Amino acid sequence: MPYVLKFDPNEPKYEFITDTARAVEALKALISEKAVGVDVETTHTDPYLGALLTVQIGTETISYVFDARILHLGEIHGFSELLTNKKVIKILHNAKFDYKWIKHFTGVAMENIYDTMLAEAVLTAGLGSGYFSLLSLAQAYAGIDMNKDIRKSFAGQQHAHFTEEQLKYGAKDTLVLFPIFEQQLQKLKKENVLNVAKLEFATTSVVAEMEYRGIYVDRKKWHEILDIIRVDRDKAMAEFYEAIKPYFPTAQFNLFGGTAPAINLNSQQQLMDLFNNKLKLNIPSTGVEILEEQKHPIAQILLNYRQSEKLLSAFGESFLELVNPKTNRVHPEFNQMGAATGRFSCNKPNLQQIPAGRTASFRTCFNPKPGYKMVVSDYSSMEMRILADLSGDEKFIKAIKDGLDLHSYTAALMFGLEYTDDFKKKYPDKRQAAKAINFGLMYGMGAGSLARQIDVTPEDAEQYMEKYFQSYPSVRKWLDKQAKDAIVHGYSMTPAGRKRWYKLPEKSDPEYRKKISRIQRQAKNHPIQGTNADAIKYALVFVQERFKSGQYDGGITHTVHDEIVCEVREDQAEEFSHVLSNDMIRAGEIFIKKVPLASEPFVGDVWEH
DNA sequence: AGAGGTGGTG
DNA sequence: CATGCACCACCTCT
């Protein structure tokens, strides 16, 4: 049945509230509602740098526009009571944005959130971009055109009077949430993903708190690391230009007597010309895997240059510019539906791609605030445990239960060797090969790429894989079933019920097989990666409760797929580290019942372990 | 502005 | 028949 609008999009009913007495009355009326729409207007996107102008809270028929410049909302009776009330659903679009502003300016931490943006992301995972504007949802669910230009007009409105146009716009933003909410709810139930949506909603306030808190970055130390890398980079660059001199006999001299670089080291086009036309190496690309095979010294020099240049460009000044001048911390944006699998993505800066090796120790620059410790915990080999559990493979499960080193154990089975505690030392190559298989098959890898990766013939790789699947027969069965089901149903699913949909190609599509194969690989991986995501989201909710309840002093600073990083008051850190690990395990056990889980805690002064 | 190449993370 | 999942940032080139 079509949804009937309860308001007039051209004349939205609203009340502009500037006095406390009227605010109290409005809030009193609102608290008996089943659900309210909430939105804010601000002068900026960053609560640390801007001002809160209005908070709109409304029903499906009327929106109350509270003037946050005049009213002390945090102290007004009924405001906190309404926004933290667990019986009244707060409907928002991209709730973490409003959450941060309301928290910052009123001290109120909203509860019981329904987020129309996240709901849409859950409903279209794998199909869309993961980002949905209120504009597009208003159009799709209510046929309403929203004027996006008015939002920009709030930037300079800190003291001036709002126009009626602006107030109407603000009001419409809460009114339009209802038709979206009502219809999404039906869809979420119909697709059986309401529980996943609820997990996302519970997670969103945790994400808001995490972004709001941010994490301290030691800029001085960061610069010291950059200086060292820059020396290496310049050295490699000099070596490179020296080495290519013979190939550029006409190398021009510029006006200042120095040589003008004959080649832009960052131009793959010019490099290809050098390697193929001058050096006659005939390489298909200049990627690491190709260059590593080349004997020519220039290839090695380029690799050295690239290694340093990569770090300087991706983690240089541009990174430090993202440190917030007010807080001296970075406040990355975490997109909780950033990946089609349910994983987080992260940007500005992307803390999920800070180098982890020991060569570039950027992670040591992330420190707790004074009097606090970094407390970190990682799930150990989580995706392998998930695969063991979901496939129900007895041998696989037993190996985990017995606490064996899984890569070594797989190697022992595949190569017919005896498993011992020092297997890793005795057969490092065999273990490495098994590791490649263990990971690769979770991505649906074929024998061809396995052969390339562990440097054996395709025939050998084929044999290894066959041996692997003979060792773990249920794993093969399970993977095959995921691939098949995805094509039959058009989606794959985690045990938590998180779905990822696929756009199936037409039979006539010239790339039909290629596309089907790709979907099959994605469908094999999705329940594994997605279950990890489900677990970490539950864990984040559990852990946040530890801080919110006042049990521990501190907060979550960030999360990297299978890792949660917190800063916790020094005297509580050690104890908290075990609480953190246990919460992560407890969260995982909601979905993983047959296999024991582990999460390793660390306490220190840096984000690194 | 967008695509493609490269490379950082789990 | 093609052949490893999920991201984001920076660079060059068009």
XYZ file of C-alpha atoms (C1' of nucleotides) in Angstrom:
633
model
C 0.000 0.000 0.000
C 1.280 3.458 -0.831
C 2.410 5.644 1.991
C 0.274 8.749 2.556
C 2.193 11.861 3.570
C 1.122 13.458 6.845
C 2.497 16.883 5.932
C 2.481 19.332 3.059
C 5.942 19.465 1.482
C 5.279 23.005 0.302
C 3.963 24.285 3.618
C 5.562 22.125 6.312
C 4.056 22.800 9.722
C 6.606 24.030 12.189
C 7.060 26.115 15.314
C 10.156 28.204 15.865
C 10.971 28.126 19.573
C 13.136 30.752 21.203
C 11.917 30.799 24.798
C 12.449 28.253 27.499
C 8.841 27.965 28.657
C 7.636 27.077 25.161
C 10.554 24.675 24.735
C 9.577 22.797 27.883
C 5.989 22.486 26.677
C 7.011 21.218 23.253
C 9.410 18.691 24.717
C 6.715 17.484 27.069
C 4.428 16.826 24.142
C 7.164 15.059 22.205
C 8.083 12.568 24.899
C 4.829 10.682 24.522
C 5.538 10.025 20.831
C 6.617 6.607 19.626
C 9.224 8.192 17.381
C 10.569 11.667 16.737
C 12.632 13.020 13.875
C 15.803 14.876 14.825
C 18.081 17.162 12.825
C 20.474 20.033 13.451
C 21.618 23.055 11.471
C 25.194 24.188 11.982
C 27.695 26.681 10.604
C 30.361 24.077 9.924
C 30.859 20.348 9.522
C 33.163 20.118 12.535
C 31.600 20.672 15.964
C 34.986 21.750 17.341
C 35.151 24.574 14.818
C 31.565 25.647 14.264
C 28.393 26.730 16.032
C 25.136 24.879 16.604
C 22.271 26.972 15.260
C 19.099 24.939 15.592
C 17.935 21.569 16.778
C 14.745 20.393 15.125
C 12.697 17.701 16.771
C 9.370 16.718 15.351
C 6.555 14.283 14.811
C 5.226 13.176 11.457
C 3.020 16.279 11.306
C 4.951 19.090 12.972
C 8.535 20.083 13.533
C 9.738 22.145 16.484
C 12.725 24.234 15.555
C 14.670 25.062 18.712
C 16.995 28.053 18.475
C 20.184 26.622 19.942
C 21.876 30.025 19.903
C 19.445 31.368 22.505
C 18.179 28.347 24.384
C 20.435 26.418 26.748
C 19.119 23.131 25.476
C 21.255 20.959 27.713
C 19.649 22.513 30.772
C 16.092 22.671 29.559
C 13.821 20.237 31.294
C 12.789 17.474 28.933
C 15.550 17.811 26.340
C 17.943 15.241 27.700
C 14.994 13.181 28.940
C 13.611 12.976 25.416
C 16.836 12.349 23.526
C 18.073 9.677 25.921
C 14.666 8.077 26.387
C 14.832 4.425 25.407
C 11.157 4.237 24.482
C 11.151 7.088 21.994
C 12.876 6.254 18.705
C 15.043 9.056 17.393
C 14.952 9.024 13.586
C 17.882 10.768 11.939
C 19.711 10.769 8.661
C 23.425 10.143 9.238
C 22.864 10.260 12.985
C 26.489 10.412 14.019
C 26.752 13.934 12.620
C 23.899 15.272 14.754
C 24.981 13.136 17.693
C 28.372 14.835 17.837
C 26.940 18.344 17.644
C 24.317 17.700 20.284
C 26.864 16.018 22.535
C 29.338 18.865 22.073
C 26.930 21.736 22.681
C 24.439 20.248 25.129
C 26.307 17.341 26.684
C 23.458 15.004 25.784
C 24.311 11.572 24.333
C 21.358 10.477 22.227
C 19.981 6.972 22.611
C 17.634 4.708 20.684
C 18.585 5.878 17.222
C 17.122 4.872 13.869
C 19.342 6.044 11.026
C 17.737 6.295 7.585
C 21.124 6.419 5.870
C 22.388 3.260 7.545
C 19.081 1.489 6.983
C 19.344 2.209 3.269
C 22.955 0.995 3.241
C 21.897 -2.262 4.913
C 19.057 -2.668 2.408
C 21.294 -2.143 -0.622
C 24.663 -3.536 0.502
C 26.652 -4.533 -2.561
C 24.419 -2.616 -4.955
C 24.864 1.047 -4.155
C 27.604 3.322 -3.007
C 26.935 2.934 0.713
C 26.290 6.648 0.913
C 22.779 8.006 0.558
C 21.806 11.639 0.823
C 18.589 12.636 2.530
C 17.808 14.266 -0.793
C 17.806 10.997 -2.672
C 15.822 9.130 -0.020
C 13.221 11.907 0.215
C 12.793 11.689 -3.523
C 12.665 7.891 -3.619
C 10.368 7.300 -0.629
C 8.178 10.411 -0.585
C 8.553 11.960 -4.014
C 9.717 15.162 -2.345
C 12.273 17.559 -3.771
C 14.546 18.937 -1.099
C 16.326 22.219 -1.630
C 19.950 21.577 -0.890
C 21.080 25.165 -1.439
C 19.453 26.435 1.750
C 21.660 24.206 3.886
C 24.703 26.158 2.718
C 23.034 29.427 3.713
C 23.393 28.532 7.390
C 27.168 28.972 7.273
C 27.046 32.683 8.132
C 23.978 32.622 10.353
C 25.491 32.647 13.797
C 23.796 35.888 14.846
C 21.380 36.888 12.119
C 17.670 36.054 12.010
C 16.601 32.942 10.207
C 14.458 33.443 7.155
C 11.193 31.596 6.849
C 12.778 29.695 3.988
C 15.495 28.443 6.298
C 13.083 27.464 9.046
C 10.891 25.599 6.587
C 13.909 23.800 5.274
C 14.952 22.790 8.774
C 11.453 21.616 9.567
C 11.131 19.590 6.394
C 14.297 17.734 7.307
C 12.609 16.087 10.290
C 9.187 15.677 8.684
C 10.520 13.839 5.678
C 12.206 11.276 7.920
C 8.869 9.647 8.741
C 7.815 8.440 5.308
C 11.327 7.107 4.809
C 11.332 5.426 8.225
C 7.927 3.782 7.840
C 8.660 2.332 4.424
C 12.211 1.287 5.202
C 10.957 -0.540 8.265
C 8.649 -2.634 6.113
C 11.502 -3.402 3.748
C 13.884 -4.294 6.572
C 11.320 -6.761 7.891
C 10.546 -8.143 4.460
C 14.235 -8.697 3.677
C 14.803 -10.063 7.161
C 17.607 -7.621 7.902
C 16.011 -5.669 10.726
C 18.359 -7.189 13.280
C 21.400 -6.203 11.258
C 20.010 -2.691 10.918
C 19.542 -2.594 14.697
C 23.174 -3.572 15.142
C 24.172 -0.708 12.845
C 21.960 1.700 14.788
C 23.487 0.600 18.091
C 26.943 1.014 16.591
C 26.412 4.508 15.254
C 26.611 6.303 18.596
C 29.817 4.397 19.316
C 31.218 5.600 16.004
C 30.147 9.156 16.798
C 31.900 9.010 20.172
C 34.994 7.543 18.521
C 35.165 10.260 15.857
C 34.478 12.955 18.420
C 37.246 11.728 20.723
C 39.818 11.252 17.963
C 43.377 10.320 18.770
C 46.452 12.331 19.656
C 49.275 12.449 17.104
C 52.817 13.410 18.085
C 53.679 15.709 15.189
C 57.269 16.235 16.259
C 57.997 12.558 16.221
C 56.097 12.191 12.970
C 58.381 14.791 11.373
C 61.455 12.979 12.639
C 60.314 9.815 10.901
C 59.588 11.738 7.705
C 63.077 13.277 7.794
C 64.694 9.857 7.879
C 62.551 8.573 5.040
C 63.243 11.700 2.989
C 66.992 11.046 3.172
C 66.446 7.533 1.837
C 64.157 8.796 -0.884
C 66.609 11.469 -2.043
C 69.423 8.958 -2.065
C 67.445 6.570 -4.232
C 66.443 9.416 -6.514
C 70.060 10.485 -7.001
C 71.072 6.910 -7.718
C 68.314 6.606 -10.230
C 69.251 9.684 -12.204
C 72.889 8.635 -12.144
C 71.999 5.172 -13.403
C 69.895 6.370 -16.322
C 72.444 8.930 -17.557
C 73.898 6.579 -20.193
C 70.468 6.201 -21.711
C 69.920 9.929 -22.035
C 73.131 11.128 -23.718
C 71.535 14.388 -24.731
C 70.508 15.142 -21.150
C 69.765 18.812 -21.144
C 71.472 21.183 -18.780
C 69.293 23.829 -17.363
C 70.180 27.462 -16.846
C 71.615 26.818 -13.412
C 74.105 24.233 -14.532
C 72.346 21.265 -13.010
C 70.923 18.433 -15.021
C 67.243 18.572 -15.757
C 65.618 15.302 -14.784
C 65.173 13.268 -17.921
C 62.370 11.319 -16.351
C 59.628 12.014 -13.856
C 60.119 9.185 -11.386
C 56.416 9.149 -10.603
C 55.309 8.801 -14.190
C 54.617 5.220 -15.018
C 54.335 6.211 -18.686
C 57.892 7.557 -18.776
C 59.151 4.611 -16.726
C 57.602 2.149 -19.136
C 59.392 3.943 -21.962
C 62.658 3.645 -20.081
C 62.274 -0.025 -19.212
C 60.934 -1.246 -22.512
C 62.403 1.071 -25.146
C 65.755 1.908 -23.570
C 66.498 -1.098 -21.352
C 64.569 -3.623 -23.473
C 63.212 -5.398 -20.419
C 59.748 -5.862 -21.906
C 57.775 -5.601 -18.710
C 53.984 -5.349 -18.686
C 53.827 -2.906 -15.786
C 56.075 -1.248 -13.241
C 54.433 -2.795 -10.182
C 56.486 -4.336 -7.368
C 55.844 -7.897 -8.387
C 57.255 -7.257 -11.843
C 60.170 -5.091 -10.730
C 61.246 -7.589 -8.071
C 61.834 -10.163 -10.797
C 64.092 -7.834 -12.764
C 67.839 -8.193 -12.431
C 68.552 -4.707 -13.724
C 69.879 -2.412 -10.949
C 67.588 0.396 -12.077
C 64.593 -1.748 -11.191
C 65.928 -2.203 -7.670
C 66.692 1.489 -7.302
C 63.174 2.333 -8.415
C 61.754 -0.063 -5.830
C 63.755 1.658 -3.121
C 62.595 5.046 -4.317
C 58.976 3.927 -4.480
C 59.039 2.547 -0.960
C 60.141 5.879 0.509
C 58.137 8.046 -1.842
C 54.985 6.125 -1.010
C 55.384 6.834 2.682
C 56.227 10.481 2.109
C 53.288 11.136 -0.156
C 50.643 9.188 1.701
C 51.784 9.882 5.260
C 53.604 13.178 4.909
C 52.434 16.736 5.434
C 49.035 15.994 3.942
C 48.413 13.644 6.825
C 49.478 16.160 9.468
C 47.174 18.771 7.971
C 44.331 16.637 9.231
C 45.284 17.193 12.852
C 42.525 19.305 14.378
C 43.881 22.672 15.577
C 41.496 22.714 18.539
C 42.201 19.240 19.851
C 45.639 18.415 18.430
C 44.125 15.124 17.474
C 42.992 13.525 14.250
C 39.267 12.851 14.038
C 38.900 10.453 11.123
C 35.593 9.697 9.554
C 34.552 6.093 10.102
C 31.992 4.840 7.631
C 30.397 1.853 9.301
C 28.865 0.625 6.046
C 31.932 1.585 4.032
C 32.413 -1.883 2.602
C 29.763 -4.028 0.950
C 30.651 -6.790 3.405
C 29.684 -4.739 6.459
C 33.200 -3.699 7.297
C 34.159 -0.173 8.271
C 36.000 2.099 5.938
C 37.874 5.124 7.202
C 39.103 8.386 5.739
C 40.638 11.800 6.448
C 42.895 10.252 7.569
C 42.489 6.573 6.884
C 43.802 5.067 10.111
C 43.216 1.655 8.621
C 46.164 2.000 6.264
C 48.864 3.370 8.573
C 51.946 1.215 7.929
C 52.171 -1.626 10.422
C 55.688 -2.907 9.779
C 58.700 -2.009 11.857
C 60.373 -0.013 9.037
C 57.930 2.854 9.152
C 57.010 3.323 12.776
C 54.255 5.874 12.285
C 52.084 3.938 14.676
C 54.347 4.932 17.557
C 53.179 8.545 17.016
C 49.657 7.698 18.132
C 49.696 8.178 21.880
C 47.261 8.373 24.768
C 46.538 11.655 26.511
C 48.547 12.289 29.692
C 47.661 9.929 32.519
C 46.208 7.381 30.113
C 47.421 4.265 28.315
C 46.703 2.842 24.906
C 44.829 -0.419 25.312
C 44.563 -2.565 22.209
C 43.102 -5.949 21.491
C 43.103 -7.973 18.267
C 41.095 -11.002 17.348
C 43.594 -13.748 16.550
C 43.158 -15.412 13.166
C 39.509 -14.483 13.320
C 38.638 -15.137 9.701
C 40.101 -18.636 9.836
C 38.122 -19.386 12.947
C 34.993 -18.102 11.276
C 35.608 -20.313 8.250
C 36.163 -23.311 10.518
C 32.926 -22.613 12.341
C 30.749 -21.850 9.334
C 31.996 -24.862 7.397
C 31.760 -27.049 10.490
C 34.876 -28.895 9.368
C 35.749 -31.255 12.211
C 39.457 -31.520 11.590
C 39.765 -27.761 11.222
C 37.785 -27.137 14.403
C 39.756 -29.675 16.382
C 43.035 -28.093 15.324
C 41.828 -24.756 16.655
C 40.515 -26.302 19.853
C 43.876 -27.981 20.391
C 45.567 -24.614 20.038
C 47.690 -25.652 17.064
C 49.457 -23.193 14.800
C 46.968 -23.367 11.955
C 49.289 -22.578 9.089
C 51.764 -25.197 10.291
C 49.023 -27.728 10.784
C 47.640 -27.146 7.302
C 51.167 -27.527 5.928
C 51.617 -30.795 7.809
C 48.392 -32.168 6.333
C 49.127 -30.997 2.816
C 52.698 -32.164 2.601
C 52.266 -35.318 4.646
C 54.571 -34.151 7.425
C 54.313 -34.595 11.155
C 52.960 -31.634 13.090
C 55.311 -30.555 15.845
C 55.484 -27.469 18.014
C 58.582 -26.297 16.160
C 57.115 -26.897 12.697
C 57.393 -23.218 11.861
C 61.149 -23.389 12.391
C 61.664 -26.674 10.608
C 59.595 -25.961 7.501
C 59.220 -22.221 7.107
C 58.584 -22.502 3.344
C 55.966 -25.181 3.744
C 54.213 -23.132 6.379
C 54.342 -20.054 4.167
C 52.728 -21.985 1.334
C 49.977 -23.239 3.600
C 49.413 -19.723 4.878
C 48.942 -18.484 1.327
C 46.373 -21.209 0.774
C 44.613 -20.604 4.054
C 44.141 -16.958 3.208
C 43.762 -17.289 -0.528
C 40.967 -19.761 -0.476
C 38.927 -17.480 1.731
C 38.975 -15.122 -1.248
C 38.158 -17.874 -3.729
C 41.675 -17.976 -5.130
C 42.495 -20.307 -8.013
C 45.514 -22.512 -8.622
C 47.034 -20.052 -11.073
C 47.489 -17.206 -8.654
C 48.469 -19.575 -5.850
C 51.266 -20.875 -8.073
C 52.467 -17.337 -8.718
C 52.296 -16.420 -5.085
C 54.257 -19.336 -3.654
C 56.389 -19.756 -6.753
C 55.527 -23.293 -7.824
C 54.183 -24.683 -11.078
C 50.427 -24.421 -11.671
C 50.310 -28.224 -11.591
C 51.858 -28.293 -8.127
C 49.565 -25.541 -6.943
C 46.607 -27.519 -8.237
C 47.802 -30.525 -6.272
C 48.284 -28.518 -3.090
C 44.792 -27.160 -3.291
C 43.395 -30.606 -3.917
C 45.287 -31.883 -0.913
C 44.019 -28.988 1.148
C 40.409 -29.692 0.315
C 40.888 -33.393 0.995
C 42.150 -32.431 4.429
C 39.217 -30.115 5.036
C 36.357 -31.591 2.991
C 33.638 -29.536 4.650
C 35.448 -26.342 3.766
C 35.179 -27.137 0.078
C 31.528 -28.059 0.461
C 30.783 -24.866 2.300
C 32.624 -22.599 -0.142
C 30.904 -24.240 -3.094
C 27.540 -23.771 -1.462
C 28.164 -20.064 -0.842
C 29.058 -19.585 -4.488
C 26.037 -21.508 -5.708
C 23.541 -19.886 -3.342
C 24.658 -16.408 -4.302
C 23.818 -17.073 -7.942
C 20.498 -18.706 -7.063
C 19.309 -16.066 -4.579
C 21.172 -12.985 -5.747
C 22.695 -12.427 -2.339
C 25.023 -13.913 0.262
C 24.465 -13.729 4.000
C 26.314 -13.864 7.308
C 24.967 -15.892 10.250
C 23.851 -12.592 11.770
C 21.636 -12.126 8.725
C 23.674 -9.423 7.043
C 23.072 -9.617 3.313
C 25.189 -8.575 0.380
C 23.323 -8.362 -2.891
C 24.711 -8.992 -6.374
C 23.789 -7.609 -9.709
C 23.684 -10.786 -11.749
C 24.807 -10.379 -15.372
C 22.624 -11.224 -18.334
C 23.412 -14.549 -20.001
C 24.106 -12.587 -23.171
C 26.714 -10.447 -21.440
C 30.062 -11.069 -23.155
C 31.663 -11.006 -19.712
C 29.052 -13.305 -18.190
C 31.481 -15.957 -16.914
C 33.937 -13.416 -15.608
C 31.241 -11.583 -13.709
C 29.713 -14.768 -12.318
C 33.138 -15.939 -11.137
C 33.730 -12.649 -9.441
C 30.380 -12.823 -7.657
C 31.139 -16.358 -6.558
C 34.427 -15.277 -5.025
C 32.776 -12.347 -3.318
C 30.076 -14.641 -1.986
C 32.653 -17.027 -0.530
C 34.393 -14.191 1.228
C 31.398 -12.176 2.382
C 30.134 -14.420 5.212
C 33.680 -14.608 6.570
C 34.623 -10.951 6.344
C 31.090 -9.923 7.209
C 30.923 -12.053 10.339
C 34.144 -10.480 11.507
C 32.481 -7.115 10.959
C 29.338 -8.192 12.802
C 31.446 -9.337 15.740
C 33.542 -6.206 15.983
C 30.438 -4.018 15.846
C 28.855 -5.897 18.715
C 32.137 -5.641 20.572
C 32.263 -1.890 20.034
C 28.802 -1.592 21.544
C 29.811 -3.706 24.552
C 33.024 -1.777 25.091
C 31.386 1.628 24.768
C 29.004 0.620 27.545
C 32.016 0.140 29.843
C 32.905 3.779 29.398
C 29.393 5.132 29.283
C 28.454 3.452 32.560
C 31.441 5.079 34.208
C 32.992 1.720 34.978
C 36.184 2.788 33.201
C 37.602 6.207 32.413
C 38.551 6.600 28.771
C 37.167 5.783 25.366
C 37.547 4.019 22.063
C 39.911 5.876 19.732
C 39.624 3.704 16.632
C 39.093 0.274 15.154
C 40.892 -1.556 12.351
C 38.766 -4.501 11.163
C 39.790 -7.020 13.831
C 41.281 -4.634 16.346
C 39.853 -2.173 18.865
C 42.047 0.614 20.219
C 41.176 2.527 23.389
C 42.779 5.025 25.708
C 42.138 4.237 29.361
C 43.173 5.858 32.622
C 46.549 4.470 33.619
C 45.517 2.767 36.861
C 42.687 0.914 35.089
C 44.454 0.024 31.867
C 45.730 -3.439 32.713
C 42.412 -4.598 34.109
C 40.545 -3.005 31.239
C 42.665 -4.771 28.640
C 41.212 -8.095 29.751
C 37.710 -6.677 29.824
C 38.246 -5.469 26.257
C 39.441 -8.864 25.059
C 36.575 -10.593 26.830
C 34.005 -8.244 25.357
C 35.384 -8.950 21.889
C 35.235 -12.686 22.492
C 31.766 -12.442 23.987
C 30.644 -10.505 20.926
C 32.114 -13.062 18.526
C 30.480 -15.917 20.385
C 27.064 -14.554 19.467
C 27.714 -15.878 15.954
C 30.528 -18.361 16.376
C 29.415 -21.271 18.505
C 31.604 -24.244 17.625
C 35.053 -22.701 17.638
C 36.797 -20.978 20.540
C 37.733 -17.358 19.880
C 40.720 -15.399 21.088
C 41.585 -11.733 21.335
C 45.033 -10.648 22.446
C 45.280 -7.627 24.746
C 48.126 -5.084 24.843
C 48.781 -2.095 27.080
C 51.306 0.594 26.204
C 52.096 4.192 25.387
C 51.846 3.776 21.633
C 49.459 2.207 19.174
C 51.682 -0.682 18.248
C 52.445 -4.051 19.608
C 36.954 15.697 -12.927
C 37.776 11.082 -13.622
C 40.377 7.025 -14.838
C 44.231 4.112 -14.267
C 48.362 2.732 -11.889
C 50.607 1.956 -7.639
C 50.780 0.642 -2.931
C 49.442 1.187 2.194
C 46.141 -1.703 5.585
C 43.199 -6.073 7.384
C 35.551 -18.972 -19.627
C 38.561 -16.344 -16.133
C 41.120 -17.087 -12.479
C 42.284 -13.574 -4.673
C 38.462 -10.474 -0.736
C 37.636 -5.570 1.352
C 39.082 -0.633 1.403
C 41.604 4.739 0.683
C 45.413 8.105 -0.805
C 48.408 9.897 -3.988
C 50.350 10.374 -8.502
C 50.072 11.235 -13.541
C 47.605 11.819 -17.649
C 43.603 12.973 -20.441
